[in-house]
């Protein structure tokens, strides 16, 4: 089972985005037969099998085994991934692309789309993938906002300069800095 299956085909998205199929898919986080899923969801075996067939045809579920039950072959199925990400390209860009301003929301959205596609393309079969994810919150008074952004840009540019040689393993670094939505208790 993959960590992420990145859906770039509209047919896959259409197959996935049905509430009944999502429930079936959740049940297939562990290998199960259609009979077992039907019992867990209190559905008929035929109805579950119909949805499993659609999910298999779309590449979202895999048949992982077969077993004999009362003289009949019964398939055992499992979700193809733990997470399913829909590519923003399924909808496509609406409107014209604006000038790339690194301080704009549009640039941040483009960056997130690029990171999503890059992460989904990683092959976990190659073994442990050295990666790092860091998240935190920084509070900056409005009058120091530009100073903070300049400092952040300077620190990152220093890293790019120090480690930007042509030798060694290539890593991609994406940093997102965006205002946090205010909540009533903030």
Coordinates of N, CA and C in Angstrom, one line a residue, residues 8-184:
X8 N -4.9 12.3 -10.9 CA -4.8 13.4 -11.9 C -5.8 13.2 -13.1
X9 N -6.6 12.1 -13.0 CA -7.6 11.8 -14.0 C -8.9 12.0 -13.5
X10 N -9.8 12.7 -14.2 CA -11.1 13.1 -13.8 C -11.9 11.8 -13.5
X11 N -11.7 10.7 -14.2 CA -12.5 9.5 -14.0 C -12.2 8.9 -12.6
X12 N -10.9 9.0 -12.2 CA -10.6 8.5 -10.9 C -11.3 9.3 -9.8
X13 N -11.3 10.7 -10.0 CA -11.9 11.5 -9.0 C -13.4 11.3 -9.0
X14 N -14.1 11.1 -10.1 CA -15.5 10.8 -10.2 C -15.8 9.5 -9.5
X15 N -14.9 8.5 -9.7 CA -15.1 7.2 -9.0 C -15.0 7.3 -7.5
X16 N -14.0 8.1 -7.1 CA -13.8 8.2 -5.6 C -14.8 9.0 -4.9
X17 N -15.3 10.1 -5.5 CA -16.1 11.1 -4.8 C -17.6 10.7 -4.7
X18 N -17.8 9.5 -4.3 CA -19.2 9.0 -4.0 C -19.2 8.6 -2.5
X19 N -20.1 9.1 -1.7 CA -20.0 8.7 -0.3 C -20.0 7.2 0.0
X20 N -20.8 6.4 -0.7 CA -20.8 5.0 -0.5 C -19.4 4.4 -0.8
X21 N -18.7 4.9 -1.8 CA -17.4 4.3 -2.2 C -16.4 4.7 -1.2
X22 N -16.5 5.9 -0.7 CA -15.5 6.3 0.3 C -15.6 5.4 1.6
X23 N -16.8 5.1 1.9 CA -17.0 4.2 3.1 C -16.4 2.8 2.8
X24 N -16.6 2.3 1.6 CA -16.1 1.0 1.2 C -14.5 1.1 1.2
X25 N -14.0 2.2 0.7 CA -12.6 2.4 0.7 C -12.0 2.4 2.1
X26 N -12.7 3.1 3.0 CA -12.2 3.1 4.4 C -12.1 1.7 5.0
X27 N -13.1 0.9 4.6 CA -13.1 -0.5 5.2 C -12.0 -1.3 4.6
X28 N -11.5 -0.9 3.4 CA -10.4 -1.6 2.8 C -9.0 -1.1 3.1
X29 N -8.9 -0.3 4.2 CA -7.6 0.0 4.7 C -6.9 -1.2 5.1
X30 N -7.6 -2.2 5.5 CA -7.1 -3.6 5.8 C -7.6 -4.5 4.7
X31 N -6.9 -5.5 4.3 CA -7.4 -6.5 3.3 C -8.7 -7.1 3.8
X32 N -9.7 -7.1 3.0 CA -11.0 -7.6 3.3 C -11.7 -8.1 2.0
X33 N -12.6 -9.0 2.2 CA -13.5 -9.5 1.1 C -14.7 -8.6 1.0
X34 N -15.4 -8.7 -0.1 CA -16.6 -7.9 -0.2 C -17.7 -8.3 0.8
X35 N -17.7 -9.6 1.1 CA -18.6 -10.1 2.2 C -18.3 -9.5 3.5
X36 N -17.0 -9.4 3.9 CA -16.6 -8.8 5.1 C -17.0 -7.3 5.2
X37 N -16.8 -6.6 4.1 CA -17.1 -5.2 4.0 C -18.6 -5.0 4.1
X38 N -19.3 -5.8 3.4 CA -20.8 -5.8 3.4 C -21.4 -5.9 4.8
X39 N -20.8 -6.9 5.5 CA -21.3 -7.1 6.9 C -21.0 -5.9 7.8
X40 N -19.8 -5.3 7.6 CA -19.4 -4.1 8.4 C -20.2 -2.9 8.1
X41 N -20.7 -2.8 6.8 CA -21.4 -1.6 6.4 C -22.9 -1.9 6.4
X42 N -23.3 -3.1 6.7 CA -24.7 -3.5 6.7 C -25.3 -3.2 5.3
X43 N -24.6 -3.7 4.3 CA -25.0 -3.6 2.9 C -25.1 -5.0 2.3
X44 N -25.6 -5.1 1.1 CA -25.6 -6.4 0.4 C -24.2 -6.6 -0.2
X45 N -23.9 -7.8 -0.3 CA -22.6 -8.2 -0.9 C -22.5 -7.7 -2.4
X46 N -23.6 -7.8 -3.1 CA -23.6 -7.3 -4.5 C -23.4 -5.8 -4.6
X47 N -24.0 -5.1 -3.7 CA -23.8 -3.6 -3.8 C -22.3 -3.3 -3.5
X48 N -21.8 -3.9 -2.5 CA -20.3 -3.6 -2.1 C -19.5 -4.1 -3.3
X49 N -19.7 -5.3 -3.9 CA -18.9 -5.7 -5.0 C -19.0 -4.8 -6.2
X50 N -20.1 -4.2 -6.4 CA -20.2 -3.2 -7.5 C -19.3 -2.0 -7.3
X51 N -19.3 -1.5 -6.0 CA -18.4 -0.4 -5.7 C -16.9 -0.8 -5.7
X52 N -16.6 -2.0 -5.2 CA -15.3 -2.4 -5.2 C -14.8 -2.6 -6.7
X53 N -15.6 -3.1 -7.6 CA -15.2 -3.2 -9.0 C -14.9 -1.8 -9.6
X54 N -15.7 -0.8 -9.3 CA -15.5 0.5 -9.8 C -14.1 1.1 -9.2
X55 N -13.9 0.8 -7.9 CA -12.7 1.3 -7.3 C -11.4 0.6 -7.9
X56 N -11.6 -0.7 -8.2 CA -10.5 -1.5 -8.8 C -10.2 -1.0 -10.2
X57 N -11.2 -0.8 -11.0 CA -11.1 -0.3 -12.3 C -10.4 1.1 -12.4
X58 N -10.6 1.9 -11.4 CA -10.0 3.2 -11.3 C -8.6 3.2 -10.7
X59 N -8.1 2.0 -10.2 CA -6.8 1.9 -9.6 C -6.7 2.4 -8.2
X60 N -7.9 2.5 -7.6 CA -7.9 3.0 -6.2 C -7.9 1.9 -5.2
X61 N -8.2 0.6 -5.6 CA -8.2 -0.6 -4.8 C -7.6 -1.7 -5.6
X62 N -6.9 -2.6 -4.9 CA -6.1 -3.6 -5.5 C -6.6 -5.0 -4.9
X63 N -6.7 -6.0 -5.8 CA -7.0 -7.3 -5.3 C -5.7 -7.9 -4.8
X64 N -5.7 -8.3 -3.5 CA -4.4 -8.7 -2.9 C -4.3 -10.2 -2.7
X65 N -5.5 -10.9 -2.8 CA -5.5 -12.3 -2.6 C -6.8 -12.9 -3.1
X66 N -6.8 -14.2 -3.1 CA -8.0 -15.0 -3.4 C -8.1 -16.1 -2.4
X67 N -9.3 -16.5 -2.0 CA -9.4 -17.6 -1.1 C -10.7 -18.4 -1.5
X68 N -10.7 -19.6 -1.1 CA -11.9 -20.5 -1.4 C -12.8 -20.5 -0.2
X69 N -14.0 -20.1 -0.5 CA -15.1 -20.1 0.6 C -16.3 -20.9 0.0
X70 N -16.6 -22.0 0.7 CA -17.7 -22.8 0.3 C -17.6 -23.2 -1.2
X71 N -16.4 -23.5 -1.6 CA -16.2 -24.0 -3.0 C -16.1 -22.9 -4.0
X72 N -16.2 -21.6 -3.6 CA -16.2 -20.4 -4.5 C -14.9 -19.6 -4.2
X73 N -14.4 -19.0 -5.3 CA -13.2 -18.1 -5.1 C -13.7 -16.8 -4.7
X74 N -13.2 -16.3 -3.6 CA -13.5 -15.0 -3.1 C -12.3 -14.1 -3.1
X75 N -12.5 -12.9 -3.7 CA -11.4 -11.9 -3.7 C -11.2 -11.2 -2.4
X76 N -9.9 -10.9 -2.1 CA -9.6 -10.0 -1.0 C -9.0 -8.8 -1.5
X77 N -9.5 -7.6 -1.1 CA -9.1 -6.3 -1.7 C -8.6 -5.4 -0.6
X78 N -7.7 -4.5 -1.0 CA -7.2 -3.5 -0.1 C -7.0 -2.2 -0.9
X79 N -7.2 -1.1 -0.1 CA -7.0 0.2 -0.7 C -5.6 0.3 -1.3
X80 N -5.4 1.0 -2.4 CA -4.1 1.1 -3.0 C -3.2 2.1 -2.3
X81 N -3.8 3.0 -1.4 CA -3.0 4.0 -0.7 C -3.7 4.3 0.6
X82 N -3.0 5.0 1.5 CA -3.6 5.5 2.7 C -4.2 6.8 2.5
X83 N -3.7 7.6 1.6 CA -4.3 8.9 1.3 C -4.5 9.0 -0.2
X84 N -5.5 9.8 -0.6 CA -5.8 10.0 -2.0 C -5.8 11.6 -2.1
X85 N -4.9 12.1 -3.0 CA -4.9 13.5 -3.2 C -5.4 13.8 -4.6
X86 N -6.3 14.8 -4.6 CA -6.8 15.3 -5.9 C -5.9 16.4 -6.5
X87 N -5.4 16.2 -7.7 CA -4.6 17.2 -8.3 C -5.4 18.5 -8.6
X88 N -4.9 19.7 -8.2 CA -5.6 20.9 -8.6 C -5.8 21.0 -10.1
X89 N -5.0 20.3 -10.9 CA -5.2 20.3 -12.3 C -6.5 19.7 -12.8
X90 N -7.2 18.9 -11.9 CA -8.4 18.3 -12.3 C -9.5 19.4 -12.6
X91 N -9.4 20.5 -11.9 CA -10.2 21.7 -12.1 C -9.6 22.6 -13.2
X92 N -8.3 22.7 -13.1 CA -7.6 23.6 -14.0 C -7.6 25.0 -13.4
X93 N -6.7 25.8 -14.0 CA -6.6 27.2 -13.5 C -7.8 28.0 -14.1
X94 N -8.4 28.7 -13.2 CA -9.6 29.5 -13.6 C -9.1 31.0 -13.6
X95 N -9.2 31.6 -14.8 CA -8.7 32.9 -14.9 C -7.2 32.9 -15.3
X96 N -6.7 34.1 -15.6 CA -5.3 34.3 -16.0 C -4.4 34.2 -14.9
X97 N -3.2 33.7 -15.1 CA -2.2 33.7 -14.1 C -1.6 35.1 -14.0
X98 N -1.5 35.5 -12.8 CA -0.9 36.8 -12.5 C 0.6 36.8 -12.5
X99 N 1.2 37.9 -12.5 CA 2.7 38.0 -12.3 C 3.1 37.3 -11.0
X100 N 4.1 36.5 -11.1 CA 4.6 35.8 -9.9 C 5.2 36.7 -8.9
X101 N 4.5 37.0 -7.9 CA 4.9 37.9 -6.8 C 5.1 36.9 -5.6
X102 N 6.3 36.8 -5.1 CA 6.6 35.8 -4.1 C 5.8 36.1 -2.8
X103 N 5.3 37.3 -2.7 CA 4.5 37.6 -1.5 C 3.0 37.5 -1.7
X104 N 2.6 36.9 -2.8 CA 1.2 36.8 -3.1 C 0.6 35.4 -2.7
X105 N -0.7 35.4 -2.5 CA -1.4 34.2 -2.2 C -1.4 33.3 -3.4
X106 N -1.4 33.8 -4.6 CA -1.4 33.0 -5.9 C -0.1 32.3 -6.0
X107 N 1.0 32.9 -5.6 CA 2.3 32.2 -5.6 C 2.3 31.1 -4.6
X108 N 1.8 31.3 -3.4 CA 1.7 30.3 -2.4 C 0.9 29.1 -2.9
X109 N -0.2 29.3 -3.5 CA -1.0 28.3 -4.1 C -0.3 27.5 -5.1
X110 N 0.4 28.2 -6.0 CA 1.2 27.5 -7.0 C 2.3 26.6 -6.4
X111 N 2.9 27.1 -5.3 CA 4.0 26.4 -4.6 C 3.4 25.1 -3.9
X112 N 2.2 25.3 -3.3 CA 1.6 24.1 -2.7 C 1.2 23.0 -3.7
X113 N 0.8 23.4 -4.9 CA 0.4 22.5 -5.9 C 1.7 21.7 -6.4
X114 N 2.8 22.5 -6.5 CA 4.0 21.9 -6.9 C 4.5 20.9 -5.8
X115 N 4.5 21.3 -4.6 CA 4.9 20.4 -3.5 C 4.0 19.1 -3.4
X116 N 2.7 19.3 -3.6 CA 1.8 18.2 -3.6 C 2.2 17.2 -4.7
X117 N 2.4 17.6 -5.9 CA 2.8 16.8 -7.0 C 4.1 16.1 -6.7
X118 N 5.1 16.8 -6.2 CA 6.4 16.3 -5.9 C 6.4 15.2 -4.9
X119 N 5.7 15.4 -3.8 CA 5.6 14.4 -2.7 C 4.8 13.2 -3.2
X120 N 3.8 13.4 -4.0 CA 3.0 12.2 -4.5 C 3.9 11.4 -5.4
X121 N 4.8 12.0 -6.1 CA 5.7 11.3 -7.1 C 6.8 10.5 -6.4
X122 N 7.1 10.7 -5.1 CA 8.2 10.0 -4.5 C 7.9 8.5 -4.4
X123 N 8.9 7.7 -4.6 CA 8.7 6.2 -4.6 C 9.1 5.6 -3.3
X124 N 8.2 5.2 -2.4 CA 8.5 4.7 -1.1 C 9.2 3.3 -1.2
X125 N 9.2 2.7 -2.4 CA 9.8 1.4 -2.6 C 11.3 1.5 -2.6
X126 N 11.8 2.8 -2.7 CA 13.3 3.0 -2.7 C 13.8 2.9 -1.3
X127 N 13.0 2.7 -0.3 CA 13.4 2.7 1.1 C 13.1 4.0 1.8
X128 N 13.7 4.2 2.9 CA 13.5 5.4 3.7 C 13.8 6.6 2.9
X129 N 12.9 7.6 2.9 CA 13.1 8.8 2.2 C 13.4 9.9 3.2
X130 N 14.7 10.4 3.1 CA 15.1 11.4 4.1 C 14.3 12.7 3.8
X131 N 13.4 13.1 4.7 CA 12.6 14.3 4.5 C 12.4 14.9 5.9
X132 N 11.9 16.1 5.8 CA 11.7 16.9 7.1 C 10.5 17.8 6.9
X133 N 9.6 17.7 7.9 CA 8.5 18.6 7.9 C 8.4 19.4 9.2
X134 N 8.4 20.6 9.1 CA 8.4 21.5 10.3 C 7.2 22.5 10.2
X135 N 6.5 22.6 11.3 CA 5.4 23.6 11.3 C 5.4 24.3 12.6
X136 N 5.1 25.5 12.6 CA 5.1 26.3 13.8 C 4.3 27.6 13.6
X137 N 4.2 28.4 14.6 CA 3.5 29.7 14.5 C 4.5 30.7 15.1
X138 N 4.6 31.8 14.4 CA 5.4 32.9 14.8 C 4.4 34.2 14.8
X139 N 4.6 34.9 15.9 CA 3.7 36.1 16.0 C 4.6 37.4 15.7
X140 N 4.2 38.2 14.8 CA 5.0 39.3 14.4 C 4.1 40.6 14.4
X141 N 4.5 41.6 15.1 CA 3.7 42.8 15.1 C 3.7 43.4 13.7
X142 N 2.6 44.0 13.3 CA 2.5 44.6 12.0 C 3.6 45.4 11.5
X143 N 4.1 46.3 12.5 CA 5.2 47.2 12.1 C 6.5 46.5 11.8
X144 N 6.7 45.2 12.2 CA 7.9 44.4 12.0 C 7.7 43.3 10.9
X145 N 6.6 43.3 10.3 CA 6.3 42.2 9.3 C 7.3 42.2 8.2
X146 N 7.6 43.3 7.6 CA 8.6 43.4 6.5 C 10.0 43.0 7.0
X147 N 10.4 43.4 8.2 CA 11.7 43.0 8.7 C 11.7 41.5 8.9
X148 N 10.6 40.8 9.4 CA 10.6 39.4 9.5 C 10.7 38.7 8.2
X149 N 10.0 39.1 7.2 CA 10.0 38.5 5.9 C 11.4 38.7 5.2
X150 N 12.1 39.8 5.4 CA 13.4 40.0 4.9 C 14.4 39.1 5.6
X151 N 14.3 39.0 7.0 CA 15.2 38.1 7.7 C 15.0 36.6 7.2
X152 N 13.8 36.2 7.1 CA 13.5 34.8 6.6 C 14.1 34.6 5.2
X153 N 13.9 35.5 4.4 CA 14.5 35.4 3.0 C 16.0 35.4 3.0
X154 N 16.6 36.1 3.9 CA 18.1 36.2 4.0 C 18.6 34.8 4.5
X155 N 18.0 34.3 5.6 CA 18.4 33.0 6.1 C 18.3 31.9 5.0
X156 N 17.2 31.9 4.3 CA 17.0 30.8 3.3 C 18.0 31.0 2.1
X157 N 18.2 32.2 1.8 CA 19.2 32.5 0.7 C 20.6 32.0 1.1
X158 N 20.9 32.2 2.4 CA 22.2 31.7 2.9 C 22.3 30.2 2.7
X159 N 21.2 29.5 3.1 CA 21.2 28.0 2.9 C 21.4 27.6 1.5
X160 N 20.6 28.3 0.6 CA 20.7 28.0 -0.9 C 22.2 28.2 -1.4
X161 N 22.8 29.3 -0.9 CA 24.2 29.6 -1.3 C 25.1 28.5 -0.7
X162 N 25.0 28.2 0.5 CA 26.0 27.2 1.2 C 25.8 25.8 0.6
X163 N 24.6 25.4 0.3 CA 24.4 24.0 -0.1 C 23.9 23.9 -1.6
X164 N 24.1 24.9 -2.4 CA 23.7 24.9 -3.7 C 24.6 24.4 -4.8
X165 N 25.6 23.6 -4.4 CA 26.6 23.0 -5.3 C 25.9 22.0 -6.2
X166 N 26.8 21.5 -7.1 CA 26.3 20.6 -8.1 C 26.5 19.1 -7.7
X167 N 27.1 18.9 -6.5 CA 27.3 17.5 -6.1 C 26.4 17.2 -4.9
X168 N 26.2 15.9 -4.7 CA 25.4 15.4 -3.6 C 24.0 15.2 -3.9
X169 N 23.2 14.7 -2.9 CA 21.8 14.4 -3.1 C 21.0 15.7 -3.3
X170 N 20.1 15.8 -4.2 CA 19.3 17.0 -4.4 C 18.1 16.9 -3.5
X171 N 17.8 18.0 -2.8 CA 16.7 18.2 -2.0 C 15.9 19.4 -2.5
X172 N 14.6 19.4 -2.4 CA 13.9 20.6 -2.7 C 13.4 21.2 -1.4
X173 N 13.5 22.5 -1.3 CA 13.0 23.2 -0.1 C 11.9 24.1 -0.5
X174 N 10.8 24.0 0.2 CA 9.7 24.9 0.0 C 9.3 25.4 1.3
X175 N 9.2 26.7 1.5 CA 8.8 27.3 2.8 C 7.5 28.1 2.5
X176 N 6.5 27.9 3.3 CA 5.3 28.6 3.2 C 5.1 29.5 4.4
X177 N 4.9 30.7 4.2 CA 4.6 31.7 5.3 C 3.3 32.4 4.9
X178 N 2.3 32.2 5.8 CA 1.0 32.8 5.5 C 0.3 33.2 6.8
X179 N -0.6 34.2 6.7 CA -1.3 34.6 7.9 C -2.2 33.5 8.4
X180 N -2.2 33.3 9.7 CA -3.1 32.3 10.3 C -4.5 32.9 10.5
X181 N -5.5 32.2 10.1 CA -6.8 32.7 10.3 C -7.1 32.9 11.8
X182 N -7.6 34.0 12.2 CA -7.9 34.3 13.6 C -9.1 33.5 14.0
X183 N -9.0 33.0 15.3 CA -10.0 32.3 15.9 C -10.5 33.1 17.1
X184 N -11.7 32.9 17.6 CA -12.3 33.8 18.6 C -11.4 33.8 19.9

